[in-house]
Amino acid sequence: MTEKGLWCEPGRFYVDPHRPVNRAVITHGHGDHARPGHRTVLATPPTLAIMRARYGDAAGHTLQPLAYGEAIRIDGVTVSLHPAGHILGSAQVRIECAGIRVVVSGDFKRCDDPTCPPFEPVACDLFITEATFGLPVFRHPPDAEEIDRLLASLQLFPDRAHLIGVYALGKCQRLIALVRRTGYERPIYLHGALAALCSVYARHGIELGPLLPATGGARRHMAGEIVLCPPSAIADRWSRGFPEPVIGLASGWMLIRQRARQHGVELPLVISDHADWIELTQTLDDVAAPSVLVTHGGEEALVHHARGHGFRAGALSLAGYAEDGE
């Protein structure tokens, strides 16, 4: 570890550095992992497209795409990227040098997601795992149950707009795709901050169906419609004018009802883009790395669990990561 982030000394590169560096390997496009200003950026093609959409020319001086499963040599170190199941383009970074294999998971989840390839367990000697929801209390319900709750609310309150807070990257597109899976064909309305990244998904073959802007006087006529916006917009002036809105929020943290009440959420949707406790512990078994490092989240609980199941485990403190896309 250095002040700039996770450093691979033999390869002279960082993984998800939180300050501008000469060479960065990026796991995925969320802003707490993909920062602007690096000289050379290695990532999957969708992640590079997301970074270009968010940062323009500041995405990186040189953008180097690497497809899932392909390997590249960087100063004698072999690097490959493997699906993480978190969002479009998200990847685990496999690093091999002198016969030692390290996998940096980035953020990941194990449940099915129609907007990205599923997580792929990658054999290694050291597995560095996130633990955003690394406590036994976090056992997320099936996504389909939460989508059914949203659609049931639409039927129960046809005279009210359903204003759902979602993160712009990943959660927005996933929720749309999950709703479409049920056969819902009506337009879904978007806050302007969500449109650009939905377009990136569409360019990468993710069908999201009809999307319309939630703007101006048209809001008065959105009773019975699904309207998606960033969580911060719910309490903003933008949210005024919708007919008696049902306020919802899609997040793994909605499992904690007090969080929902604090944010005035009437319809909490427990939909997470991170692994829950069951998925985290199952992943340790599936990867079967003898050594495990746990970062950003419930480190102590997962470290304790791992040690109790025969893994050499410890906590790795990585600064600069937030709850982006939870």
Coordinates of C-alpha atoms in Angstrom, one line a residue:
M1 CA 0.0 0.0 0.0
T2 CA 1.1 3.6 -0.7
E3 CA -0.6 7.0 -0.2
K4 CA -1.9 6.7 -3.7
G5 CA -3.4 3.2 -3.3
L6 CA -2.7 -0.4 -4.0
W7 CA 0.7 -0.7 -5.7
C8 CA 2.2 -3.6 -7.6
E9 CA 5.9 -3.1 -7.3
P10 CA 7.2 -5.6 -9.9
G11 CA 4.7 -4.3 -12.6
R12 CA 5.1 -0.6 -11.6
F13 CA 1.3 0.0 -11.6
Y14 CA -1.6 0.7 -9.2
V15 CA -5.0 -0.9 -9.0
D16 CA -7.8 1.7 -8.6
P17 CA -5.5 4.5 -7.3
H18 CA -7.3 7.4 -5.7
R19 CA -4.7 9.9 -7.0
P20 CA -3.4 10.5 -10.5
V21 CA -0.6 8.0 -11.4
N22 CA 1.6 7.0 -14.3
R23 CA -0.1 3.6 -14.9
A24 CA -3.5 2.5 -13.4
V25 CA -5.4 -0.8 -13.7
I26 CA -9.1 0.1 -13.1
T27 CA -11.6 -2.5 -11.9
H28 CA -14.8 -0.6 -12.8
G29 CA -16.2 2.8 -13.6
H30 CA -17.5 4.0 -10.2
G31 CA -16.0 7.3 -9.2
D32 CA -14.3 5.9 -6.0
H33 CA -12.4 3.4 -8.1
A34 CA -12.0 5.1 -11.5
R35 CA -10.5 8.6 -10.9
P36 CA -9.5 11.0 -13.7
G37 CA -6.0 12.2 -14.5
H38 CA -4.0 9.0 -14.9
R39 CA -1.4 8.8 -17.7
T40 CA -2.1 5.2 -18.8
V41 CA -5.3 3.4 -17.9
L42 CA -5.9 -0.4 -18.4
A43 CA -9.5 -1.6 -18.1
T44 CA -12.2 -3.5 -19.9
P45 CA -13.7 -1.7 -23.0
P46 CA -17.0 -0.9 -21.2
T47 CA -15.1 0.6 -18.2
L48 CA -13.1 2.8 -20.6
A49 CA -16.3 3.9 -22.3
I50 CA -17.8 4.8 -18.9
M51 CA -14.7 6.8 -17.9
R52 CA -14.8 8.7 -21.2
A53 CA -18.5 9.5 -20.7
R54 CA -17.8 10.8 -17.2
Y55 CA -14.4 12.5 -17.5
G56 CA -13.9 13.2 -21.2
D57 CA -10.2 13.8 -22.0
A58 CA -9.4 13.5 -18.3
A59 CA -10.2 9.8 -18.4
G60 CA -6.5 9.2 -19.2
H61 CA -3.8 10.2 -21.6
T62 CA -3.6 6.6 -23.0
L63 CA -6.6 4.2 -22.6
Q64 CA -5.7 0.5 -23.0
P65 CA -8.6 -1.9 -23.4
L66 CA -8.3 -5.5 -22.2
A67 CA -11.1 -8.0 -22.7
Y68 CA -12.1 -10.5 -20.1
G69 CA -9.8 -13.5 -20.0
E70 CA -7.0 -11.9 -22.1
A71 CA -3.6 -11.5 -20.6
I72 CA -1.0 -8.8 -20.9
R73 CA 2.6 -8.6 -19.7
I74 CA 3.6 -5.4 -17.8
D75 CA 7.3 -5.3 -16.8
G76 CA 7.4 -9.1 -16.3
V77 CA 4.0 -9.3 -14.5
T78 CA 1.1 -11.1 -16.2
V79 CA -2.2 -9.2 -15.8
S80 CA -5.7 -10.4 -16.8
L81 CA -9.2 -9.2 -16.1
H82 CA -12.2 -11.4 -15.1
P83 CA -15.9 -10.7 -14.6
A84 CA -16.8 -9.3 -11.2
G85 CA -20.6 -9.1 -11.7
H86 CA -20.8 -5.6 -10.1
I87 CA -21.7 -3.3 -13.0
L88 CA -21.1 -3.2 -16.8
G89 CA -17.4 -3.7 -17.4
S90 CA -16.5 -4.5 -13.8
A91 CA -13.5 -6.8 -13.4
Q92 CA -11.4 -8.6 -11.0
V93 CA -7.7 -8.1 -11.6
R94 CA -5.5 -11.2 -11.7
I95 CA -1.8 -10.5 -11.2
E96 CA 0.8 -13.2 -11.6
C97 CA 4.5 -12.9 -10.9
A98 CA 7.2 -15.4 -10.0
G99 CA 4.6 -18.1 -9.7
I100 CA 2.4 -16.2 -7.2
R101 CA -1.1 -15.4 -8.2
V102 CA -3.0 -12.5 -6.6
V103 CA -6.6 -11.5 -7.4
V104 CA -8.0 -8.1 -6.5
S105 CA -11.8 -8.4 -6.6
G106 CA -12.7 -4.8 -6.8
D107 CA -16.5 -4.6 -6.0
F108 CA -18.5 -7.7 -6.8
K109 CA -21.7 -9.5 -6.4
R110 CA -22.9 -13.1 -7.1
C111 CA -26.6 -12.7 -7.9
D112 CA -27.8 -12.6 -11.5
D113 CA -27.7 -9.3 -13.2
P114 CA -29.0 -8.8 -16.8
T115 CA -26.6 -5.9 -17.4
C116 CA -23.3 -7.6 -16.9
P117 CA -21.5 -11.0 -17.0
P118 CA -21.7 -13.0 -13.8
F119 CA -18.8 -13.1 -11.2
E120 CA -16.2 -15.7 -12.1
P121 CA -14.2 -17.3 -9.3
V122 CA -10.5 -17.2 -10.2
A123 CA -8.1 -19.5 -8.5
C124 CA -5.2 -17.7 -6.7
D125 CA -2.8 -17.7 -3.8
L126 CA -4.0 -14.4 -2.3
F127 CA -7.6 -13.0 -2.7
I128 CA -8.2 -9.4 -1.9
T129 CA -12.0 -9.0 -1.3
E130 CA -14.3 -6.1 -0.6
A131 CA -16.7 -6.4 2.4
T132 CA -19.1 -3.6 1.9
F133 CA -21.9 -5.8 3.4
G134 CA -19.5 -7.9 5.4
L135 CA -21.7 -8.6 8.4
P136 CA -24.0 -11.6 9.0
V137 CA -27.1 -9.4 9.2
F138 CA -26.8 -8.5 5.5
R139 CA -28.7 -11.2 3.6
H140 CA -30.3 -9.5 0.7
P141 CA -33.6 -10.8 -0.7
P142 CA -34.0 -11.9 -4.3
D143 CA -34.2 -9.0 -6.7
A144 CA -37.4 -10.3 -8.2
E145 CA -39.2 -9.9 -4.9
E146 CA -38.2 -6.3 -4.6
I147 CA -39.3 -5.6 -8.2
D148 CA -42.6 -7.2 -7.5
R149 CA -43.0 -4.9 -4.6
L150 CA -42.4 -1.9 -6.9
L151 CA -44.9 -3.1 -9.4
A152 CA -47.5 -3.9 -6.7
S153 CA -47.1 -0.4 -5.4
L154 CA -47.8 1.0 -8.9
Q155 CA -51.0 -1.0 -9.0
L156 CA -52.0 0.1 -5.5
F157 CA -51.3 3.8 -6.1
P158 CA -52.1 4.5 -9.7
D159 CA -52.6 8.2 -8.9
R160 CA -49.1 8.7 -7.6
A161 CA -45.8 9.0 -9.4
H162 CA -43.1 6.5 -8.1
L163 CA -39.9 8.5 -7.6
I164 CA -37.1 6.0 -7.1
G165 CA -33.6 7.0 -6.1
V166 CA -30.8 5.1 -7.9
Y167 CA -27.1 5.6 -8.4
A168 CA -26.5 6.8 -12.0
L169 CA -24.0 4.0 -12.9
G170 CA -25.1 0.4 -12.4
K171 CA -28.1 0.6 -10.1
C172 CA -30.1 2.7 -12.6
Q173 CA -29.6 0.4 -15.5
R174 CA -30.0 -2.8 -13.5
L175 CA -33.3 -1.7 -12.0
I176 CA -34.6 -0.8 -15.5
A177 CA -33.5 -4.2 -16.8
L178 CA -35.0 -6.0 -13.9
V179 CA -38.3 -4.2 -14.4
R180 CA -38.2 -5.0 -18.2
R181 CA -37.8 -8.7 -17.4
T182 CA -41.3 -8.7 -15.9
G183 CA -42.7 -7.6 -19.3
Y184 CA -43.2 -4.0 -18.2
E185 CA -43.1 -2.1 -21.5
R186 CA -44.2 1.4 -20.5
P187 CA -41.7 4.3 -20.7
I188 CA -39.5 4.8 -17.7
Y189 CA -38.7 8.4 -16.9
L190 CA -35.2 9.6 -16.1
H191 CA -33.6 12.6 -14.3
G192 CA -31.2 14.2 -16.7
A193 CA -28.2 13.0 -14.7
L194 CA -29.0 9.4 -15.6
A195 CA -29.4 9.6 -19.4
A196 CA -25.7 9.6 -20.5
L197 CA -24.7 6.4 -18.8
C198 CA -27.9 4.7 -20.0
S199 CA -26.7 5.5 -23.5
V200 CA -23.3 3.9 -22.7
Y201 CA -25.1 0.7 -21.7
A202 CA -27.3 0.8 -24.8
R203 CA -24.1 1.1 -27.0
H204 CA -22.8 -2.0 -25.3
G205 CA -25.9 -4.1 -26.2
I206 CA -27.9 -3.7 -22.9
E207 CA -31.5 -3.2 -23.9
L208 CA -33.3 -0.8 -21.6
G209 CA -36.6 -0.2 -23.5
P210 CA -38.2 3.2 -23.9
L211 CA -36.7 5.9 -21.7
L212 CA -38.0 9.5 -21.5
P213 CA -36.8 12.6 -19.7
A214 CA -38.7 13.6 -16.6
T215 CA -38.7 17.3 -17.3
G216 CA -40.9 20.4 -17.0
G217 CA -44.7 20.5 -16.9
A218 CA -44.9 16.8 -18.1
R219 CA -44.3 15.8 -14.4
R220 CA -47.9 16.6 -13.6
H221 CA -48.9 13.7 -15.9
M222 CA -46.6 11.0 -14.4
A223 CA -49.1 9.5 -12.0
G224 CA -48.7 5.7 -12.1
E225 CA -45.3 6.0 -13.8
I226 CA -41.7 5.0 -12.7
V227 CA -39.4 7.9 -12.4
L228 CA -35.7 7.3 -11.7
C229 CA -33.4 9.9 -10.2
P230 CA -30.1 10.2 -8.2
P231 CA -30.8 9.8 -4.5
S232 CA -29.8 13.5 -3.9
A233 CA -32.5 14.7 -6.3
I234 CA -35.3 13.3 -4.1
A235 CA -35.0 16.2 -1.6
D236 CA -34.1 18.7 -4.3
R237 CA -36.3 21.3 -6.0
W238 CA -36.3 19.0 -9.1
S239 CA -38.7 16.6 -7.3
R240 CA -41.5 19.1 -7.0
G241 CA -44.4 18.9 -9.3
F242 CA -44.8 15.1 -9.4
P243 CA -48.3 13.9 -8.4
E244 CA -48.2 12.7 -4.7
P245 CA -44.9 10.9 -5.2
V246 CA -44.2 7.5 -3.6
I247 CA -40.5 8.0 -2.6
G248 CA -38.4 4.9 -3.1
L249 CA -34.7 4.1 -2.9
A250 CA -32.9 1.1 -4.3
S251 CA -29.9 0.1 -2.2
G252 CA -28.5 -2.7 -0.1
W253 CA -28.6 -0.4 2.9
M254 CA -32.4 -0.4 2.7
L255 CA -32.3 -3.6 4.7
I256 CA -31.7 -1.2 7.6
R257 CA -35.1 0.3 8.1
Q258 CA -33.8 3.2 10.1
R259 CA -31.9 4.4 7.1
A260 CA -35.1 4.3 5.1
R261 CA -36.9 6.3 7.7
Q262 CA -34.1 8.9 8.0
H263 CA -34.3 9.5 4.2
G264 CA -38.1 9.7 4.2
V265 CA -38.3 6.5 2.0
E266 CA -41.8 5.1 1.7
L267 CA -40.8 2.2 -0.6
P268 CA -37.3 0.8 0.4
L269 CA -36.0 -1.6 -2.3
V270 CA -33.3 -3.9 -1.1
I271 CA -31.4 -4.2 -4.3
S272 CA -27.6 -4.3 -3.9
D273 CA -24.7 -4.3 -6.4
H274 CA -22.4 -5.7 -3.7
A275 CA -22.1 -9.3 -2.3
D276 CA -24.0 -9.9 0.9
W277 CA -22.7 -12.0 3.8
I278 CA -23.7 -15.3 2.2
E279 CA -22.1 -14.4 -1.2
L280 CA -18.9 -13.2 0.5
T281 CA -18.4 -16.3 2.5
Q282 CA -19.3 -18.6 -0.4
T283 CA -16.8 -16.7 -2.6
L284 CA -14.0 -17.4 -0.1
D285 CA -14.8 -21.1 -0.5
D286 CA -15.2 -21.0 -4.2
V287 CA -11.9 -19.1 -4.8
A288 CA -10.1 -21.3 -2.2
A289 CA -7.1 -18.9 -1.9
P290 CA -5.1 -19.9 1.2
S291 CA -4.6 -16.2 2.0
V292 CA -7.3 -13.5 2.1
L293 CA -7.1 -9.7 2.7
V294 CA -10.4 -7.9 3.4
T295 CA -11.0 -4.2 2.6
H296 CA -13.6 -1.4 2.7
G297 CA -16.5 -2.7 4.7
G298 CA -17.0 -5.2 7.5
E299 CA -13.4 -6.3 7.6
E300 CA -13.4 -7.7 11.2
A301 CA -16.3 -10.0 10.8
L302 CA -15.2 -11.5 7.5
V303 CA -11.6 -11.8 8.7
H304 CA -12.9 -13.6 11.8
H305 CA -15.0 -15.9 9.7
A306 CA -12.1 -16.6 7.3
R307 CA -9.7 -17.5 10.0
G308 CA -12.3 -19.8 11.6
H309 CA -12.5 -21.6 8.3
G310 CA -8.8 -22.2 7.8
F311 CA -7.8 -19.1 5.7
R312 CA -4.8 -16.9 6.6
A313 CA -6.8 -13.6 6.8
G314 CA -6.2 -10.0 7.6
A315 CA -7.6 -6.5 7.0
L316 CA -6.2 -4.2 4.3
S317 CA -7.0 -0.6 4.9
L318 CA -7.7 1.2 1.5
A319 CA -8.6 4.8 1.9
G320 CA -10.8 6.8 -0.5
Y321 CA -13.6 4.3 -1.2
A322 CA -17.3 5.3 -0.7
E323 CA -20.7 3.6 -0.9
D324 CA -21.0 4.4 -4.6
G325 CA -23.4 2.0 -6.3
E326 CA -24.3 0.1 -3.2

